[in-house]
mmCIF file of N, CA and C in Angstrom:
data_model
loop_
_atom_site.group_PDB
_atom_site.id
_atom_site.type_symbol
_atom_site.label_atom_id
_atom_site.label_comp_id
_atom_site.label_asym_id
_atom_site.label_seq_id
_atom_site.Cartn_x
_atom_site.Cartn_y
_atom_site.Cartn_z
ATOM 1 N N ARG A 482 -10.915 8.491 -48.054
ATOM 2 C CA ARG A 482 -11.740 9.073 -48.346
ATOM 3 C C ARG A 482 -12.093 9.648 -49.868
ATOM 4 N N ILE A 483 -13.239 9.288 -50.563
ATOM 5 C CA ILE A 483 -13.159 9.606 -52.092
ATOM 6 C C ILE A 483 -13.345 10.994 -52.547
ATOM 7 N N GLY A 484 -14.718 11.565 -51.873
ATOM 8 C CA GLY A 484 -14.931 12.697 -52.388
ATOM 9 C C GLY A 484 -15.823 13.272 -51.113
ATOM 10 N N ARG A 485 -16.056 14.755 -51.125
ATOM 11 C CA ARG A 485 -17.017 15.659 -50.238
ATOM 12 C C ARG A 485 -17.965 16.335 -50.905
ATOM 13 N N PHE A 486 -19.276 16.326 -50.805
ATOM 14 C CA PHE A 486 -20.499 17.182 -51.226
ATOM 15 C C PHE A 486 -20.769 17.915 -49.844
ATOM 16 N N ILE A 487 -20.569 19.310 -50.000
ATOM 17 C CA ILE A 487 -21.160 20.453 -49.350
ATOM 18 C C ILE A 487 -22.659 20.646 -49.901
ATOM 19 N N LEU A 488 -23.671 20.622 -48.839
ATOM 20 C CA LEU A 488 -25.114 20.788 -48.895
ATOM 21 C C LEU A 488 -24.886 22.358 -48.815
ATOM 22 N N SER A 489 -25.350 22.863 -49.751
ATOM 23 C CA SER A 489 -25.640 24.300 -49.689
ATOM 24 C C SER A 489 -26.568 25.009 -48.727
ATOM 25 N N PRO A 490 -25.901 26.186 -47.971
ATOM 26 C CA PRO A 490 -27.082 26.481 -46.676
ATOM 27 C C PRO A 490 -28.446 26.987 -47.480
ATOM 28 N N THR A 491 -27.952 27.691 -48.794
ATOM 29 C CA THR A 491 -29.468 27.935 -49.268
ATOM 30 C C THR A 491 -30.554 27.336 -49.932
ATOM 31 N N GLN A 492 -30.120 25.973 -49.978
ATOM 32 C CA GLN A 492 -30.856 25.003 -50.761
ATOM 33 C C GLN A 492 -31.527 24.153 -49.310
ATOM 34 N N SER A 493 -32.762 23.711 -49.429
ATOM 35 C CA SER A 493 -33.072 22.548 -48.496
ATOM 36 C C SER A 493 -33.778 21.182 -48.865
ATOM 37 N N THR A 494 -33.096 21.175 -50.242
ATOM 38 C CA THR A 494 -33.660 19.503 -50.486
ATOM 39 C C THR A 494 -32.507 19.144 -51.482
ATOM 40 N N TRP A 495 -31.960 18.240 -51.536
ATOM 41 C CA TRP A 495 -31.273 17.528 -52.471
ATOM 42 C C TRP A 495 -31.527 16.197 -52.846
ATOM 43 N N THR A 496 -31.528 15.734 -54.299
ATOM 44 C CA THR A 496 -31.813 14.589 -54.672
ATOM 45 C C THR A 496 -30.759 13.592 -55.180
ATOM 46 N N ILE A 497 -30.365 12.672 -54.648
ATOM 47 C CA ILE A 497 -29.599 11.671 -54.866
ATOM 48 C C ILE A 497 -30.016 10.747 -55.958
ATOM 49 N N GLY A 498 -29.234 10.502 -57.089
ATOM 50 C CA GLY A 498 -29.451 9.578 -58.049
ATOM 51 C C GLY A 498 -28.447 9.133 -58.917
ATOM 52 N N ARG A 499 -28.795 8.693 -60.215
ATOM 53 C CA ARG A 499 -27.909 8.310 -61.148
ATOM 54 C C ARG A 499 -28.116 9.291 -62.386
ATOM 55 N N CYS A 500 -28.985 10.102 -62.764
ATOM 56 C CA CYS A 500 -29.126 10.732 -63.905
ATOM 57 C C CYS A 500 -29.804 12.004 -63.321
ATOM 58 N N PRO A 501 -29.464 13.198 -64.054
ATOM 59 C CA PRO A 501 -29.923 14.602 -64.153
ATOM 60 C C PRO A 501 -31.263 14.400 -64.255
ATOM 61 N N PRO A 502 -31.985 15.553 -63.770
ATOM 62 C CA PRO A 502 -31.294 16.182 -62.605
ATOM 63 C C PRO A 502 -31.460 15.899 -61.361
ATOM 64 N N ILE A 503 -30.114 15.978 -60.451
ATOM 65 C CA ILE A 503 -29.739 15.278 -59.234
ATOM 66 C C ILE A 503 -28.948 16.199 -58.978
ATOM 67 N N ASP A 504 -28.975 16.290 -57.410
ATOM 68 C CA ASP A 504 -27.981 16.994 -56.767
ATOM 69 C C ASP A 504 -26.545 16.589 -56.442
ATOM 70 N N ILE A 505 -26.429 14.903 -56.404
ATOM 71 C CA ILE A 505 -25.413 14.198 -55.945
ATOM 72 C C ILE A 505 -25.516 13.178 -56.894
ATOM 73 N N ARG A 506 -24.624 12.985 -57.373
ATOM 74 C CA ARG A 506 -24.608 11.638 -58.485
ATOM 75 C C ARG A 506 -24.067 10.472 -57.473
ATOM 76 N N ALA A 507 -24.850 9.043 -57.813
ATOM 77 C CA ALA A 507 -24.170 7.858 -57.266
ATOM 78 C C ALA A 507 -24.570 7.019 -58.221
ATOM 79 N N GLY A 508 -23.396 7.108 -58.985
ATOM 80 C CA GLY A 508 -23.264 6.280 -60.407
ATOM 81 C C GLY A 508 -23.323 4.729 -60.602
ATOM 82 N N HIS A 509 -23.885 3.942 -59.627
ATOM 83 C CA HIS A 509 -23.884 2.688 -59.648
ATOM 84 C C HIS A 509 -25.366 2.156 -60.399
ATOM 85 N N GLU A 510 -25.320 1.184 -60.958
ATOM 86 C CA GLU A 510 -26.291 0.600 -62.046
ATOM 87 C C GLU A 510 -27.396 0.205 -61.328
ATOM 88 N N THR A 511 -27.183 -0.093 -59.933
ATOM 89 C CA THR A 511 -28.535 -0.554 -59.247
ATOM 90 C C THR A 511 -29.293 0.885 -58.128
ATOM 91 N N VAL A 512 -28.671 1.982 -58.669
ATOM 92 C CA VAL A 512 -29.108 2.971 -58.223
ATOM 93 C C VAL A 512 -30.200 3.603 -58.886
ATOM 94 N N SER A 513 -31.541 4.088 -58.435
ATOM 95 C CA SER A 513 -32.201 4.704 -59.574
ATOM 96 C C SER A 513 -31.948 5.844 -60.080
ATOM 97 N N ARG A 514 -32.760 6.296 -60.939
ATOM 98 C CA ARG A 514 -32.511 7.749 -61.455
ATOM 99 C C ARG A 514 -32.607 9.007 -60.147
ATOM 100 N N LYS A 515 -33.460 9.060 -59.698
ATOM 101 C CA LYS A 515 -34.013 9.462 -58.540
ATOM 102 C C LYS A 515 -34.067 8.785 -57.384
ATOM 103 N N HIS A 516 -33.189 8.454 -56.706
ATOM 104 C CA HIS A 516 -33.265 7.515 -55.743
ATOM 105 C C HIS A 516 -33.583 7.781 -54.397
ATOM 106 N N ALA A 517 -33.049 9.140 -53.893
ATOM 107 C CA ALA A 517 -33.318 9.182 -52.268
ATOM 108 C C ALA A 517 -33.329 11.013 -52.398
ATOM 109 N N GLN A 518 -33.710 11.241 -51.090
ATOM 110 C CA GLN A 518 -33.657 12.650 -51.110
ATOM 111 C C GLN A 518 -33.280 13.298 -49.950
ATOM 112 N N VAL A 519 -32.299 14.135 -49.506
ATOM 113 C CA VAL A 519 -31.994 14.859 -48.239
ATOM 114 C C VAL A 519 -32.596 15.916 -48.057
ATOM 115 N N THR A 520 -33.528 16.224 -47.289
ATOM 116 C CA THR A 520 -34.390 17.337 -46.612
ATOM 117 C C THR A 520 -33.953 18.129 -45.484
ATOM 118 N N ARG A 521 -33.619 19.500 -45.322
ATOM 119 C CA ARG A 521 -33.845 19.850 -44.120
ATOM 120 C C ARG A 521 -34.887 20.751 -43.847
ATOM 121 N N GLN A 522 -35.049 20.296 -42.485
ATOM 122 C CA GLN A 522 -36.500 20.907 -42.067
ATOM 123 C C GLN A 522 -36.146 21.780 -40.619
ATOM 124 N N GLY A 523 -35.803 22.860 -40.705
ATOM 125 C CA GLY A 523 -35.526 23.816 -39.418
ATOM 126 C C GLY A 523 -34.005 23.430 -39.164
ATOM 127 N N CYS A 524 -33.741 23.133 -38.058
ATOM 128 C CA CYS A 524 -32.396 22.407 -37.726
ATOM 129 C C CYS A 524 -32.423 20.826 -37.745
ATOM 130 N N PHE A 525 -33.091 20.088 -38.569
ATOM 131 C CA PHE A 525 -33.090 19.208 -38.492
ATOM 132 C C PHE A 525 -32.997 18.458 -40.106
ATOM 133 N N THR A 526 -31.994 17.533 -40.362
ATOM 134 C CA THR A 526 -31.966 17.091 -41.680
ATOM 135 C C THR A 526 -32.347 15.683 -41.670
ATOM 136 N N PHE A 527 -33.120 14.871 -42.940
ATOM 137 C CA PHE A 527 -33.690 14.298 -42.939
ATOM 138 C C PHE A 527 -33.229 13.338 -44.503
ATOM 139 N N LEU A 528 -33.395 12.074 -44.143
ATOM 140 C CA LEU A 528 -32.960 11.253 -45.447
ATOM 141 C C LEU A 528 -34.457 10.238 -45.853
ATOM 142 N N GLN A 529 -34.732 10.381 -47.317
ATOM 143 C CA GLN A 529 -36.056 9.817 -47.632
ATOM 144 C C GLN A 529 -35.755 9.026 -48.858
ATOM 145 N N ASP A 530 -36.044 7.843 -48.898
ATOM 146 C CA ASP A 530 -35.801 6.797 -50.179
ATOM 147 C C ASP A 530 -36.941 7.062 -51.233
ATOM 148 N N LEU A 531 -36.831 7.358 -52.391
ATOM 149 C CA LEU A 531 -37.986 7.844 -53.145
ATOM 150 C C LEU A 531 -38.681 6.743 -53.927
ATOM 151 N N GLY A 532 -38.804 5.480 -53.106
ATOM 152 C CA GLY A 532 -39.150 4.721 -53.965
ATOM 153 C C GLY A 532 -38.434 3.652 -54.736
ATOM 154 N N SER A 533 -37.145 3.770 -54.561
ATOM 155 C CA SER A 533 -36.173 3.105 -55.548
ATOM 156 C C SER A 533 -36.591 1.573 -55.509
ATOM 157 N N ALA A 534 -36.224 1.145 -56.616
ATOM 158 C CA ALA A 534 -35.966 -0.315 -56.696
ATOM 159 C C ALA A 534 -35.096 -1.315 -55.967
ATOM 160 N N HIS A 535 -33.825 -0.603 -55.489
ATOM 161 C CA HIS A 535 -33.257 -1.566 -54.745
ATOM 162 C C HIS A 535 -33.142 -0.934 -53.288
ATOM 163 N N GLY A 536 -33.648 0.132 -52.903
ATOM 164 C CA GLY A 536 -33.576 0.714 -51.333
ATOM 165 C C GLY A 536 -32.472 1.472 -51.169
ATOM 166 N N THR A 537 -32.425 1.943 -50.003
ATOM 167 C CA THR A 537 -31.653 2.591 -49.318
ATOM 168 C C THR A 537 -31.161 2.313 -47.867
ATOM 169 N N LEU A 538 -29.778 2.256 -47.606
ATOM 170 C CA LEU A 538 -29.851 1.670 -46.230
ATOM 171 C C LEU A 538 -28.877 3.074 -45.212
ATOM 172 N N LEU A 539 -29.688 3.191 -44.152
ATOM 173 C CA LEU A 539 -29.113 4.160 -43.126
ATOM 174 C C LEU A 539 -28.686 3.403 -42.045
ATOM 175 N N ASN A 540 -27.258 3.553 -41.612
ATOM 176 C CA ASN A 540 -26.685 2.598 -40.882
ATOM 177 C C ASN A 540 -27.120 1.192 -40.833
ATOM 178 N N GLY A 541 -27.061 0.589 -41.954
ATOM 179 C CA GLY A 541 -27.190 -0.763 -42.451
ATOM 180 C C GLY A 541 -28.564 -1.100 -42.302
ATOM 181 N N GLN A 542 -29.572 -0.287 -41.861
ATOM 182 C CA GLN A 542 -31.243 -0.748 -41.713
ATOM 183 C C GLN A 542 -32.121 0.073 -43.107
ATOM 184 N N LYS A 543 -32.569 -0.843 -43.619
ATOM 185 C CA LYS A 543 -33.342 -0.481 -44.825
ATOM 186 C C LYS A 543 -34.306 0.342 -44.590
ATOM 187 N N LEU A 544 -34.361 1.745 -45.431
ATOM 188 C CA LEU A 544 -35.486 2.326 -45.052
ATOM 189 C C LEU A 544 -36.873 2.166 -45.631
ATOM 190 N N VAL A 545 -37.963 2.651 -45.012
ATOM 191 C CA VAL A 545 -39.206 2.265 -45.511
ATOM 192 C C VAL A 545 -39.507 3.265 -46.545
ATOM 193 N N LYS A 546 -39.854 3.055 -47.763
ATOM 194 C CA LYS A 546 -39.811 4.198 -48.826
ATOM 195 C C LYS A 546 -40.875 5.009 -48.673
ATOM 196 N N ASN A 547 -40.484 6.150 -49.112
ATOM 197 C CA ASN A 547 -41.424 7.502 -48.898
ATOM 198 C C ASN A 547 -41.526 7.946 -47.619
ATOM 199 N N THR A 548 -40.651 7.574 -46.694
ATOM 200 C CA THR A 548 -40.616 7.852 -44.958
ATOM 201 C C THR A 548 -39.187 8.648 -44.695
ATOM 202 N N LEU A 549 -39.431 9.823 -44.053
ATOM 203 C CA LEU A 549 -38.494 10.580 -43.524
ATOM 204 C C LEU A 549 -37.668 9.908 -42.565
ATOM 205 N N GLU A 550 -36.560 9.529 -42.388
ATOM 206 C CA GLU A 550 -35.307 9.339 -41.246
ATOM 207 C C GLU A 550 -34.695 10.224 -41.017
ATOM 208 N N ARG A 551 -34.615 10.991 -39.871
ATOM 209 C CA ARG A 551 -33.654 11.869 -39.422
ATOM 210 C C ARG A 551 -32.044 11.113 -39.105
ATOM 211 N N LEU A 552 -31.651 12.263 -39.808
ATOM 212 C CA LEU A 552 -29.996 11.715 -40.067
ATOM 213 C C LEU A 552 -28.994 12.585 -38.724
ATOM 214 N N CYS A 553 -28.156 11.749 -38.504
ATOM 215 C CA CYS A 553 -27.201 12.306 -36.952
ATOM 216 C C CYS A 553 -26.034 12.497 -37.530
ATOM 217 N N SER A 554 -25.324 13.308 -37.346
ATOM 218 C CA SER A 554 -23.753 13.034 -37.466
ATOM 219 C C SER A 554 -22.832 11.890 -37.422
ATOM 220 N N GLY A 555 -22.439 11.482 -38.499
ATOM 221 C CA GLY A 555 -21.538 10.117 -38.491
ATOM 222 C C GLY A 555 -22.652 8.782 -38.947
ATOM 223 N N ASP A 556 -23.567 9.137 -39.550
ATOM 224 C CA ASP A 556 -24.500 8.157 -39.726
ATOM 225 C C ASP A 556 -23.940 7.790 -41.498
ATOM 226 N N ASN A 557 -24.348 6.195 -41.562
ATOM 227 C CA ASN A 557 -23.659 5.715 -42.953
ATOM 228 C C ASN A 557 -24.856 5.645 -43.778
ATOM 229 N N LEU A 558 -24.496 5.844 -45.060
ATOM 230 C CA LEU A 558 -25.984 5.650 -46.002
ATOM 231 C C LEU A 558 -25.271 4.969 -47.171
ATOM 232 N N ARG A 559 -26.254 4.332 -47.935
ATOM 233 C CA ARG A 559 -26.020 3.252 -49.184
ATOM 234 C C ARG A 559 -27.065 3.257 -49.606
ATOM 235 N N PHE A 560 -26.767 3.227 -51.250
ATOM 236 C CA PHE A 560 -27.918 3.631 -51.922
ATOM 237 C C PHE A 560 -27.826 2.314 -53.010
ATOM 238 N N GLY A 561 -28.806 1.785 -53.088
ATOM 239 C CA GLY A 561 -29.034 0.549 -54.189
ATOM 240 C C GLY A 561 -27.671 -0.732 -53.685
ATOM 241 N N GLY A 562 -27.396 -1.381 -54.766
ATOM 242 C CA GLY A 562 -26.425 -2.297 -54.254
ATOM 243 C C GLY A 562 -24.995 -1.981 -54.027
ATOM 244 N N SER A 563 -25.007 -0.886 -54.501
ATOM 245 C CA SER A 563 -23.559 0.057 -54.516
ATOM 246 C C SER A 563 -22.796 -0.213 -52.926
ATOM 247 N N SER A 564 -21.506 -0.660 -52.768
ATOM 248 C CA SER A 564 -20.589 -0.980 -51.745
ATOM 249 C C SER A 564 -20.176 0.527 -51.162
ATOM 250 N N ARG A 565 -20.454 1.617 -51.821
ATOM 251 C CA ARG A 565 -19.920 3.105 -51.710
ATOM 252 C C ARG A 565 -20.820 3.370 -50.335
ATOM 253 N N ILE A 566 -19.806 3.774 -49.288
ATOM 254 C CA ILE A 566 -20.608 4.537 -48.324
ATOM 255 C C ILE A 566 -20.744 5.947 -48.110
ATOM 256 N N TYR A 567 -21.758 6.588 -47.770
ATOM 257 C CA TYR A 567 -21.605 7.960 -47.682
ATOM 258 C C TYR A 567 -21.681 8.113 -45.897
ATOM 259 N N VAL A 568 -20.974 9.402 -45.650
ATOM 260 C CA VAL A 568 -20.981 9.665 -44.343
ATOM 261 C C VAL A 568 -21.664 10.642 -44.077
ATOM 262 N N TYR A 569 -22.601 10.712 -43.279
ATOM 263 C CA TYR A 569 -23.357 12.379 -42.985
ATOM 264 C C TYR A 569 -22.636 13.003 -41.987
ATOM 265 N N ARG A 570 -22.260 14.060 -42.213
ATOM 266 C CA ARG A 570 -21.744 15.202 -41.318
ATOM 267 C C ARG A 570 -22.290 16.517 -41.041
ATOM 268 N N GLU A 571 -22.291 17.178 -39.764
ATOM 269 C CA GLU A 571 -22.655 18.239 -39.538
ATOM 270 C C GLU A 571 -21.618 18.805 -39.169
ATOM 271 N N PRO A 572 -21.455 20.359 -39.402
ATOM 272 C CA PRO A 572 -20.413 21.233 -38.703
ATOM 273 C C PRO A 572 -20.761 21.243 -37.323
ATOM 274 N N SER A 573 -19.886 22.129 -36.787
ATOM 275 C CA SER A 573 -19.590 22.048 -35.255
ATOM 276 C C SER A 573 -20.639 23.055 -34.725
ATOM 277 N N THR A 574 -21.252 23.011 -33.420
ATOM 278 C CA THR A 574 -22.380 24.044 -33.067
ATOM 279 C C THR A 574 -21.871 25.329 -33.186
ATOM 280 N N ALA A 575 -20.742 25.543 -32.922
ATOM 281 C CA ALA A 575 -20.235 27.230 -32.673
ATOM 282 C C ALA A 575 -20.364 27.765 -34.529
ATOM 283 N N ILE A 576 -19.997 26.852 -35.558
ATOM 284 C CA ILE A 576 -20.072 27.259 -36.693
ATOM 285 C C ILE A 576 -21.535 27.717 -37.055
ATOM 286 N N GLN A 577 -22.533 26.757 -36.522
ATOM 287 C CA GLN A 577 -23.913 26.895 -36.857
ATOM 288 C C GLN A 577 -24.516 28.117 -36.180
ATOM 289 N N ILE A 578 -24.028 28.318 -34.932
ATOM 290 C CA ILE A 578 -24.451 29.692 -34.263
ATOM 291 C C ILE A 578 -24.132 31.179 -34.959
ATOM 292 N N ASN A 579 -22.662 30.915 -35.182
ATOM 293 C CA ASN A 579 -22.242 31.938 -35.532
ATOM 294 C C ASN A 579 -22.541 32.446 -36.851
ATOM 295 N N ARG A 580 -22.871 31.734 -38.013
ATOM 296 C CA ARG A 580 -23.372 31.810 -39.180
ATOM 297 C C ARG A 580 -24.752 31.922 -39.465
ATOM 298 N N GLY A 581 -25.557 31.620 -38.796
ATOM 299 C CA GLY A 581 -27.199 31.706 -38.201
ATOM 300 C C GLY A 581 -27.522 30.496 -39.532
ATOM 301 N N ILE A 582 -26.853 29.625 -40.047
ATOM 302 C CA ILE A 582 -27.185 28.472 -41.139
ATOM 303 C C ILE A 582 -26.441 27.546 -40.790
ATOM 304 N N ARG A 583 -27.107 26.436 -41.571
ATOM 305 C CA ARG A 583 -26.694 25.216 -41.372
ATOM 306 C C ARG A 583 -25.872 24.521 -42.490
ATOM 307 N N PRO A 584 -24.784 24.698 -42.714
ATOM 308 C CA PRO A 584 -24.176 24.110 -44.007
ATOM 309 C C PRO A 584 -23.919 22.647 -43.494
ATOM 310 N N VAL A 585 -24.083 21.574 -44.188
ATOM 311 C CA VAL A 585 -23.810 20.180 -43.882
ATOM 312 C C VAL A 585 -23.076 19.597 -44.912
ATOM 313 N N GLN A 586 -22.299 18.859 -44.487
ATOM 314 C CA GLN A 586 -21.494 17.938 -45.713
ATOM 315 C C GLN A 586 -21.886 16.453 -45.853
ATOM 316 N N VAL A 587 -21.695 15.947 -46.695
ATOM 317 C CA VAL A 587 -21.711 14.159 -46.715
ATOM 318 C C VAL A 587 -20.496 13.903 -47.481
ATOM 319 N N THR A 588 -19.771 13.049 -46.748
ATOM 320 C CA THR A 588 -18.234 12.420 -46.983
ATOM 321 C C THR A 588 -18.654 11.113 -47.558
ATOM 322 N N ILE A 589 -18.103 10.916 -48.506
ATOM 323 C CA ILE A 589 -17.899 9.574 -49.138
ATOM 324 C C ILE A 589 -16.721 8.849 -48.797
ATOM 325 N N GLU A 590 -16.889 7.442 -47.989
ATOM 326 C CA GLU A 590 -15.737 7.027 -47.522
ATOM 327 C C GLU A 590 -15.748 5.501 -48.211
#
């Protein structure tokens, strides 16, 4: 494991890219400045490619640009031509119910 990004429960959108202003930095040369976005809508979390030049992969499948794809715990995400794999993880249901919020983490493996 290389690192972990905890997605704040007070935020509903996180931008992934190469250059600020972004929330999660993916510093590969084929990653666009504003490459993709993770969005929380109610109890669901989605990934969207923001029209990047080199694409976004969800479980090995290239996303259609500007289309929301629902994320499930354990999903693998890749951005551009980077070999780095981001793994989407959700906390246990008990934590979600007790806190009334949905903190989420993205792990890089």
